[in-house]
Tab-separated table of C-alpha atoms (C1' of nucleotides) in Angstrom:
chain	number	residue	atom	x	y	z
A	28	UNK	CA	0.000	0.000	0.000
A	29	UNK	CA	1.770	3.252	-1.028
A	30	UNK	CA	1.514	6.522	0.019
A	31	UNK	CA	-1.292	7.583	-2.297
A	32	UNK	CA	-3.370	5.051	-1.279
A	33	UNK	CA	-3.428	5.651	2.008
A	34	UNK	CA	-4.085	9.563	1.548
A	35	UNK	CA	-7.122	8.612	-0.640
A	36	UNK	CA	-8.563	6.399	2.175
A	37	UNK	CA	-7.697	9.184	4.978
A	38	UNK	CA	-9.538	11.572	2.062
A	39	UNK	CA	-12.505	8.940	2.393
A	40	UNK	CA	-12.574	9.206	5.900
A	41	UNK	CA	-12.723	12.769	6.003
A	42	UNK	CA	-15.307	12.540	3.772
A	43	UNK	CA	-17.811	10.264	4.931
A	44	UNK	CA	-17.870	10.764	8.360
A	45	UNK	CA	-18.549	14.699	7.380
A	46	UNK	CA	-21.372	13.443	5.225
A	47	UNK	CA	-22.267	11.165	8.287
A	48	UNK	CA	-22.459	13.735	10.433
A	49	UNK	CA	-24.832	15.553	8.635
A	50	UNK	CA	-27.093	13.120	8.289
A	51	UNK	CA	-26.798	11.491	11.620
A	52	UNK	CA	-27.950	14.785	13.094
A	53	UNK	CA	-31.699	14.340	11.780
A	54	UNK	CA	-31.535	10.450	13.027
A	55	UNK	CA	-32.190	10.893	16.551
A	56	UNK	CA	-35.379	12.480	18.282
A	57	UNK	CA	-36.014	15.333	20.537
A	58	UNK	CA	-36.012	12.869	23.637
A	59	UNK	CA	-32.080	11.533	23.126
A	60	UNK	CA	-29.337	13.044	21.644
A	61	UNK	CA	-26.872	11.061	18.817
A	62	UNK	CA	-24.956	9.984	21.769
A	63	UNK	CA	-27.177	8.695	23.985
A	64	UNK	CA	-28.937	6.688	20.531
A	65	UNK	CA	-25.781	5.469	19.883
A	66	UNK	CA	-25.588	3.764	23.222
A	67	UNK	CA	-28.867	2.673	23.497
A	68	UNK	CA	-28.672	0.999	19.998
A	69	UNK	CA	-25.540	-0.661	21.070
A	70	UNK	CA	-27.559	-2.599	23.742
A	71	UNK	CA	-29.491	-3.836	21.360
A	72	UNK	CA	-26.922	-4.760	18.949
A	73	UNK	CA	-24.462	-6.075	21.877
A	74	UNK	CA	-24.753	-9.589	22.940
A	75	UNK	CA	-24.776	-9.310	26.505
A	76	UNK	CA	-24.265	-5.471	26.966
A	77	UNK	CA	-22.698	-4.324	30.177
A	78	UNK	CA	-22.029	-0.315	30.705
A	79	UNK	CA	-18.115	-0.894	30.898
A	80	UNK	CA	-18.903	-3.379	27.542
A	81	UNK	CA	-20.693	-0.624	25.790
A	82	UNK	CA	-18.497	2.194	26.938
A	83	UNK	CA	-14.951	0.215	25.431
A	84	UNK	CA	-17.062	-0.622	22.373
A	85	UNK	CA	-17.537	3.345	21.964
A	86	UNK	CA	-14.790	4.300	23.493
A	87	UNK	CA	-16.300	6.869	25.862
A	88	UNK	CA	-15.609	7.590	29.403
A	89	UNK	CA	-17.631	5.273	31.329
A	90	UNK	CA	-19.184	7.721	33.972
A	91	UNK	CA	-20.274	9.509	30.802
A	92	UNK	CA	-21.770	6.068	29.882
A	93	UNK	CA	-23.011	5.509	33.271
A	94	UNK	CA	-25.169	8.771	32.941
A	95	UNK	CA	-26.209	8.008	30.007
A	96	UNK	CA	-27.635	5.006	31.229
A	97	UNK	CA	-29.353	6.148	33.866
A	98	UNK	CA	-30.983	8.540	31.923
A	99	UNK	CA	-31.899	5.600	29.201
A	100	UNK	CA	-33.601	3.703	32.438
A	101	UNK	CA	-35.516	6.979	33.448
A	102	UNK	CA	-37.168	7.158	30.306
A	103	UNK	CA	-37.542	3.682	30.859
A	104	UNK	CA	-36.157	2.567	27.541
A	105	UNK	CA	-33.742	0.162	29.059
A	106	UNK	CA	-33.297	-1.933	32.215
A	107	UNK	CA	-30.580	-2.845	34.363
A	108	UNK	CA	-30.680	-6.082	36.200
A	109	UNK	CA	-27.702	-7.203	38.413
A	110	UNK	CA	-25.893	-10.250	37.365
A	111	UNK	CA	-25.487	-13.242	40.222
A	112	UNK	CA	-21.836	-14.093	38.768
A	113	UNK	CA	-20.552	-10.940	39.048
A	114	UNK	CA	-22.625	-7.925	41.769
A	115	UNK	CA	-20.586	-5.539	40.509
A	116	UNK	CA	-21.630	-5.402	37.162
A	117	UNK	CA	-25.140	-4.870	35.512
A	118	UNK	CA	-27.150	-6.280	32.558
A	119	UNK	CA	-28.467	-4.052	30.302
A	120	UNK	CA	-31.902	-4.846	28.224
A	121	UNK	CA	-33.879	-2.595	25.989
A	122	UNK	CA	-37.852	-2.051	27.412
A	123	UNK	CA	-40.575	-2.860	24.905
A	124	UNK	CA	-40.632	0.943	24.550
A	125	UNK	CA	-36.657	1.265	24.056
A	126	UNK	CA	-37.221	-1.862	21.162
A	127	UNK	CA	-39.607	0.541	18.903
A	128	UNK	CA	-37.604	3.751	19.824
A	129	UNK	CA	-34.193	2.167	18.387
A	130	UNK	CA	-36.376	0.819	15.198
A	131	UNK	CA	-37.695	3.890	14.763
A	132	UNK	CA	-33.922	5.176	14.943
A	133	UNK	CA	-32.738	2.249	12.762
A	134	UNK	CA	-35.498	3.797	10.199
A	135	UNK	CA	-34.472	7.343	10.056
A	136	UNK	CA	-31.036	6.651	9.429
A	137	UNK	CA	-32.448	4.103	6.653
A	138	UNK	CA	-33.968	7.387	4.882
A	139	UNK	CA	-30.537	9.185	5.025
A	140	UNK	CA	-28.945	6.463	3.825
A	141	UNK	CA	-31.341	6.408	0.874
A	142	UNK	CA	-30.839	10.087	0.378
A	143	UNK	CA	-27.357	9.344	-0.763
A	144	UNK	CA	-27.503	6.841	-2.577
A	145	UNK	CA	-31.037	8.509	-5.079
A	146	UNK	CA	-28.997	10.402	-6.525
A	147	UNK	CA	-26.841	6.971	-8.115
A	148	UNK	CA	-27.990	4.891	-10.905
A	149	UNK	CA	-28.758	1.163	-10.023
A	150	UNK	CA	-25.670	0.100	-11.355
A	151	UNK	CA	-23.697	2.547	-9.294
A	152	UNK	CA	-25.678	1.841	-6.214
A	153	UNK	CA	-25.010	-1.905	-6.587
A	154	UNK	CA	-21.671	-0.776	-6.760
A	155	UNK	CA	-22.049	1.238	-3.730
A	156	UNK	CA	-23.139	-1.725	-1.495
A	157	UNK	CA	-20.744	-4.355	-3.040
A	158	UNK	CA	-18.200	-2.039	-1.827
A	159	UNK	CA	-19.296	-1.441	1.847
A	160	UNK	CA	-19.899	-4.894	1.903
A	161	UNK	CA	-16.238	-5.997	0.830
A	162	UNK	CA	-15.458	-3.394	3.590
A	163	UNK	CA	-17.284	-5.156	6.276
A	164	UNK	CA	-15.941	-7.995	5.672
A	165	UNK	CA	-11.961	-6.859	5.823
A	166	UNK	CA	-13.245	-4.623	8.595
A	167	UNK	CA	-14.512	-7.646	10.864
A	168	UNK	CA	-11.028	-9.155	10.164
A	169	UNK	CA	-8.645	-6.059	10.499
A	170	UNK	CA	-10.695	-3.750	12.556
A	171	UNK	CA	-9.650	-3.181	16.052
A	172	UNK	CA	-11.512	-3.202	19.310
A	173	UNK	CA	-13.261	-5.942	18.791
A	174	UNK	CA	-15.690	-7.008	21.897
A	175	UNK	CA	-16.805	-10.114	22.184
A	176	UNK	CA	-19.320	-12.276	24.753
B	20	UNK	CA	-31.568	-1.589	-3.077
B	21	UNK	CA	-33.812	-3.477	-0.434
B	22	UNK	CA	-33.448	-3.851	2.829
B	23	UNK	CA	-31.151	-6.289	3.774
B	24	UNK	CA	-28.528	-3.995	1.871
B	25	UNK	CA	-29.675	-0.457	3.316
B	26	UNK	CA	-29.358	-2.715	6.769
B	27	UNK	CA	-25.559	-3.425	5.437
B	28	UNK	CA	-24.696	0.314	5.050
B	29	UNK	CA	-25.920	0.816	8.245
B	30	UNK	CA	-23.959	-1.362	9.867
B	31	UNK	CA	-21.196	0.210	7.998
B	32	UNK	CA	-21.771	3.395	9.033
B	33	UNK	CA	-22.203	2.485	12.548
B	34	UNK	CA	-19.118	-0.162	12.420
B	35	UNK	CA	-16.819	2.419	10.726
B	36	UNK	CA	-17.332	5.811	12.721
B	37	UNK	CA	-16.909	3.555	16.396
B	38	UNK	CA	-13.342	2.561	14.408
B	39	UNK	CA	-12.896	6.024	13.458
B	40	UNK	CA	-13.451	7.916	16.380
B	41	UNK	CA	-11.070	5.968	18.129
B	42	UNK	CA	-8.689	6.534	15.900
B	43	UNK	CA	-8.936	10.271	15.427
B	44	UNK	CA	-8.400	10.479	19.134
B	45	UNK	CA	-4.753	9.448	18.850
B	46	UNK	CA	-4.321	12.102	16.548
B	47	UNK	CA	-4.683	15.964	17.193
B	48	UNK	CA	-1.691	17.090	19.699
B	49	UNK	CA	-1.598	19.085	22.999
B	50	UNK	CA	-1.406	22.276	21.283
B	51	UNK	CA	-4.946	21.582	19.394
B	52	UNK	CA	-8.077	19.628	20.071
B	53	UNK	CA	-9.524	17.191	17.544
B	54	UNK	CA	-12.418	19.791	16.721
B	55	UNK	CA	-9.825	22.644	16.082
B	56	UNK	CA	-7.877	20.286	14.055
B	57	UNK	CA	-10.371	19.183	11.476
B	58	UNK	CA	-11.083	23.338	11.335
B	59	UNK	CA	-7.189	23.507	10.873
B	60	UNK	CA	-7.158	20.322	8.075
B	61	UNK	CA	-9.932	22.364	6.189
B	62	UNK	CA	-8.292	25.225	5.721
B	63	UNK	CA	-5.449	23.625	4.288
B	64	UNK	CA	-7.689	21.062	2.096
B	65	UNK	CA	-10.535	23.761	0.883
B	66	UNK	CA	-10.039	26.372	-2.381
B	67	UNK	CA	-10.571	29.259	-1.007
B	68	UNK	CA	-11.362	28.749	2.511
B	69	UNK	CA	-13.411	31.689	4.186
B	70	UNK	CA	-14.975	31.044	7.823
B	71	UNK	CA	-18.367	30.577	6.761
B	72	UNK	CA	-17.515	28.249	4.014
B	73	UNK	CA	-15.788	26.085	6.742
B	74	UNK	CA	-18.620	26.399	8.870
B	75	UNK	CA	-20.872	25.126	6.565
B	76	UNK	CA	-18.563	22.540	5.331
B	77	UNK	CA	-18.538	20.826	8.653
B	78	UNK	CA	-21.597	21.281	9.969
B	79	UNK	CA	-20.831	23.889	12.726
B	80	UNK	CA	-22.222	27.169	13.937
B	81	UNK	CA	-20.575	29.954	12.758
B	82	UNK	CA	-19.441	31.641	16.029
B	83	UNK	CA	-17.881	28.792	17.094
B	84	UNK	CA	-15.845	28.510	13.722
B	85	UNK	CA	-15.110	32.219	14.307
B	86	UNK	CA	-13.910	31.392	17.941
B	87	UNK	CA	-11.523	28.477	16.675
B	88	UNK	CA	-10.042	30.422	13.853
B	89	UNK	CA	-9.413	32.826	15.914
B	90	UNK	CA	-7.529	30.618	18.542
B	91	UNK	CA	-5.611	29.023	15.243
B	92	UNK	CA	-4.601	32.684	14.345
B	93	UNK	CA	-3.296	33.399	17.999
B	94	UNK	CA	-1.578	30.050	17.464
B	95	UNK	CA	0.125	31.366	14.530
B	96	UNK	CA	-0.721	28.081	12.569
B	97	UNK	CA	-3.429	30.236	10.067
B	98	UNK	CA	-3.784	34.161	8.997
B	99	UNK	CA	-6.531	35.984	7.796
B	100	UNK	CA	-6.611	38.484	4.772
B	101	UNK	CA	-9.246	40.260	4.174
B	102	UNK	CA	-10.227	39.977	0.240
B	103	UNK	CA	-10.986	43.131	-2.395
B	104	UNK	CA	-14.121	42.017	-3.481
B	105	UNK	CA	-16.079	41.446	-0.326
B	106	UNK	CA	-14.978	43.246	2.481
B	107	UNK	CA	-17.162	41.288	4.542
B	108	UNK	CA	-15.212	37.855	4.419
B	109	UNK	CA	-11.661	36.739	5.105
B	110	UNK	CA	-10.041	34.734	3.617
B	111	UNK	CA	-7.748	32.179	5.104
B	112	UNK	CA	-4.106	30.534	4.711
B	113	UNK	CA	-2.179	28.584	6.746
B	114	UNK	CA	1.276	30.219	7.849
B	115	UNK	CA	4.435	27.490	7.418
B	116	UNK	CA	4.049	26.691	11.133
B	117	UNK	CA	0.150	25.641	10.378
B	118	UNK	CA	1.383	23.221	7.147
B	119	UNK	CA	3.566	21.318	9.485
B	120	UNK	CA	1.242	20.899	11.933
B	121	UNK	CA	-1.328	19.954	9.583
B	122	UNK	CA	1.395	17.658	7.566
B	123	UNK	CA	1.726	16.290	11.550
B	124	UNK	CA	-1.804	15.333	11.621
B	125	UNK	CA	-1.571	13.874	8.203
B	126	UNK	CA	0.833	11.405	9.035
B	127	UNK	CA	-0.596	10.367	12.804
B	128	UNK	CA	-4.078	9.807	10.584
B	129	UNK	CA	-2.064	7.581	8.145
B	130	UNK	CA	-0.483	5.755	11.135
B	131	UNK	CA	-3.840	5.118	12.386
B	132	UNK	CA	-4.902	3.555	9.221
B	133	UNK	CA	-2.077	1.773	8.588
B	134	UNK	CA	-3.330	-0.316	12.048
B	135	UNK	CA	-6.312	-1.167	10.194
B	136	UNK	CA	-4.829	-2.104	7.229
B	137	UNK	CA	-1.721	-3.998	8.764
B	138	UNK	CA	-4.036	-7.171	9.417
B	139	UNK	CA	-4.752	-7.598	6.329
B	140	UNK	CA	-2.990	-9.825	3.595
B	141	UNK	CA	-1.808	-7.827	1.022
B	142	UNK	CA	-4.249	-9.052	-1.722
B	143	UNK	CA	-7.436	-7.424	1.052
B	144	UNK	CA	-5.463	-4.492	1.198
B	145	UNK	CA	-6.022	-4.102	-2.474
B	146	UNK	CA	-8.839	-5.113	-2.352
B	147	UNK	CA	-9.591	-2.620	1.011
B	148	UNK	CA	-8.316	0.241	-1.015
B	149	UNK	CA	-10.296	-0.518	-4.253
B	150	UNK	CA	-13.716	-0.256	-2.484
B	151	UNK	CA	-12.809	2.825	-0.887
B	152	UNK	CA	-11.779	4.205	-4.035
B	153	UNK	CA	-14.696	2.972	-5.691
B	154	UNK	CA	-17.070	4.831	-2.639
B	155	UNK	CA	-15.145	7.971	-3.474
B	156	UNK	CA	-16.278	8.512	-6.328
B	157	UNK	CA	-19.347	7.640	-6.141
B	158	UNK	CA	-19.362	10.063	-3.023
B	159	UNK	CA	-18.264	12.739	-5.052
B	160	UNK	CA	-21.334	12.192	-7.755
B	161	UNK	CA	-24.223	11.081	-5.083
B	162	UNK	CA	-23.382	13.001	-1.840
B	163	UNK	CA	-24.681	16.063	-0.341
B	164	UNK	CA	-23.373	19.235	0.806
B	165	UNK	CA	-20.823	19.688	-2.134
B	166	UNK	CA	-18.830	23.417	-1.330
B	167	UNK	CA	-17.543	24.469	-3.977
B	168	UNK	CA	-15.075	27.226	-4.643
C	3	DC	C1'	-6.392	-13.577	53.804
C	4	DA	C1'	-4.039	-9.516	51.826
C	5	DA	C1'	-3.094	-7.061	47.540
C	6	DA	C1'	-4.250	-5.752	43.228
C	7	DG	C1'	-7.611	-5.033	39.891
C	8	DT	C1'	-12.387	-3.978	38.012
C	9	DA	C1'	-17.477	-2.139	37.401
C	10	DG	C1'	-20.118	1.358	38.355
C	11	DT	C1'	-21.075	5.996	40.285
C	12	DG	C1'	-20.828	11.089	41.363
C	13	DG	C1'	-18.411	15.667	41.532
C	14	DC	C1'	-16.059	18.671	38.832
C	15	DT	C1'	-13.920	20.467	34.564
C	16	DT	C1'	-13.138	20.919	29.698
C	17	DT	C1'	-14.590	20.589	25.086
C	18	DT	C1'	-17.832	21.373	21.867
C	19	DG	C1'	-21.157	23.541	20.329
C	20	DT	C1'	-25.914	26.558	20.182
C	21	DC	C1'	-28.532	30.851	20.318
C	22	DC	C1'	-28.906	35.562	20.092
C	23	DA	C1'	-27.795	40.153	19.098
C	24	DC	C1'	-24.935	43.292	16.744
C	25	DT	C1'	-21.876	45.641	13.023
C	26	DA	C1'	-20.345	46.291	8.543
C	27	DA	C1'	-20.854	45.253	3.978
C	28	DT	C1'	-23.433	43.568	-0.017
C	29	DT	C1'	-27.388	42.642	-2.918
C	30	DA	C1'	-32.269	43.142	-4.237
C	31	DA	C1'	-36.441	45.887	-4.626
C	32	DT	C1'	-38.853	49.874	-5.573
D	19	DA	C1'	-30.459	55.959	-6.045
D	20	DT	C1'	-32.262	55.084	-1.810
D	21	DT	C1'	-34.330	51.827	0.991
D	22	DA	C1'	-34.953	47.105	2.403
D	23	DA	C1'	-33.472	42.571	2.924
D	24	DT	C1'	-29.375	39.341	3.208
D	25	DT	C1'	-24.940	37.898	4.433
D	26	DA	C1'	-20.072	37.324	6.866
D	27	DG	C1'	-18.012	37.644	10.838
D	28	DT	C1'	-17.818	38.523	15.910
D	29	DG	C1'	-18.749	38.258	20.978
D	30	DG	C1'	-21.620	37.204	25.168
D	31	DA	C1'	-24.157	33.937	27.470
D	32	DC	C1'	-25.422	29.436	27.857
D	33	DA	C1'	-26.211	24.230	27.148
D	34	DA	C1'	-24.859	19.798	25.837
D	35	DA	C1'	-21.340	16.303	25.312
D	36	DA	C1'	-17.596	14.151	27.092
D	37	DG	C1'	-13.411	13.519	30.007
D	38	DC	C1'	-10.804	13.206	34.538
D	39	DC	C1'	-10.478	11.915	39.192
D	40	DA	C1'	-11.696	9.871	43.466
D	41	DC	C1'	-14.451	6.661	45.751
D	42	DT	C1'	-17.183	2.273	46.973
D	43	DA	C1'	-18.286	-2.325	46.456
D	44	DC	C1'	-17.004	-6.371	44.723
D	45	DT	C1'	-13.605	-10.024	42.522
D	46	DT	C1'	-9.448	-12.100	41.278
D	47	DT	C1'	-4.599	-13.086	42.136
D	48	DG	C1'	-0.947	-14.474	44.834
DNA sequence: CAAAGTAGTGGCTTTTGTCCACTAATTAAT
DNA sequence: ATTAATTAGTGGACAAAAGCCACTACTTTG
C-alpha cells in the first residue's frame, strides 16, 4: 500500500464521516441526543451489553456512559438487572418501549442512507453496497476493538 | 436496493465511525483539540477557505468557527486576509508553522490507518483500497453538501 | 487472607457547540 | 439611487457532550 493510497482512504474518511455527520444529526429524536442513541442501539446490537462493555465498544468515558444510562432507564427505555456471577456489574436490556424507539432510529437513518444513494444509478448503487460490503468484511477481520461475549 | 442492503450500510456506518473515532483520538496534539484540528485540516484542504464556508462545510455554527479560527490565528498556525471584493469575508491561509502541523496530523491519521490495514494480507489491502476508491467517487457524484469554490 | 484489579457511580472540569444580538458590507427591490 | 433585505463575521451567554479523578463495592490473584 503506497503513500497515495493511504491519503485517498484518509480523504474517504474525512469525507464520509462529514457526510455522516450531517445526516446522523436528523436520526435521533427530541427525547435523546446522537450519543445517547448510539448507546442505546448498542444494547441492542451487543450480545450481553454491560455499561463498561458498551463504553470500550464506543470508546467513551464510562461515567459519561453511566449517565447516560441512567438517563436511558428513566425514560424507561432500558433496564438494568444485576448479574449473580458478578454484583458488581449490571445487565443491560432494551424495554418494549426502548425496542420501537431504536427501530424507529434504525429507520431514520435508513432514509438518510437512501438520500445518498437517489442520486446513483442502479448500477452505481449496486456498486455502492458491493463495496461497503467488501469493507465489512476486511473490517470484521482487520478492525480493532473488537468485543466479544 | 432493499433492505437487507440499506441494513448493510448501516452497519457500515455504525461499524466504521466507532473505528474512526477511536482513531482520530490518537491524533490531534496538545497544542490543538480534535475539533480545532479538522477546522485547521480544512483550511489547508478547501479552495478558497473563508470562515463561513468552513462552517458550513462541517456542519458547525458559525461563532464557534469564528472562535476556533481565531484561537488558530493566535496560534500562529493560520492568517486571515481580508479579500478586495467582499470586504465582509476573510479569507484564510495557513502560515508554514500551520502546514507542518497539519502535515503532523496527516501522518498520525495515516499511522492510524495503517493499524487497520496492517491485518490484512496484502491481496485485502487491495482489495480494502479498491472499495474505498470505488465509494469515493461515487461520493463525489451522489453526496450532499458539495462546497464548492 | 491480603493485595491488586475492576465495574459502576458522582463531583467537577473541559470541550464542543448553540442561540442571540450586533456591526459592517453587499445585494435586491422599488 | 435610496431603501430594504441578506450575508459574513464577531462576541456574550449558555447548554450539551464528554473527560478526569476519586471513591465504593465487589472479585481475582498471589
Amino acid at each position: 500500500m503506497n503513500n497515495k493510497q493511504i491519503e485517498t482512504i484518509r480523504h474517504f474518511n474525512r469525507k464520509y464521516t462529514q457526510q455522516l455527520g450531517i445526516l446522523q444529526k436528523n436520526v435521533f429524536n427530541s427525547e435523546i441526543s446522537w450519543a445517547e442513541a448510539r448507546i442505546l442501539m448498542d444494547v441492542g446490537y451487543m450480545k450481553n451489553p454491560t455499561p463498561m462493555k458498551i463504553a470500550i465498544n464506543l470508546d467513551l468515558d464510562k461515567s459519561y456512559v453511566s449517565r447516560v444510562i441512567n438517563k436511558l432507564n428513566n425514560l424507561k427505555y432500558i433496564e438494568k438487572k444485576d448479574t449473580k456471577k458478578d454484583k458488581r456489574t449490571k445487565l443491560l436490556y432494551l424495554t418494549n418501549t426502548g425496542k420501537q424507539v431504536v427501530e424507529q432510529l434504525n429507520i431514520n437513518s435508513d432514509k438518510q442512507i437512501q438520500l445518498i444513494i437517489d442520486n446513483l444509478s442502479n448500477e452505481e448503487q449496486e456498486s455502492f453496497y458491493q463495496s461497503i460490503n467488501t469493507l465489512n468484511q476486511l473490517l470484521e477481520k482487520g478492525g480493532i476493538n473488537h468485543v466479544e461475549n
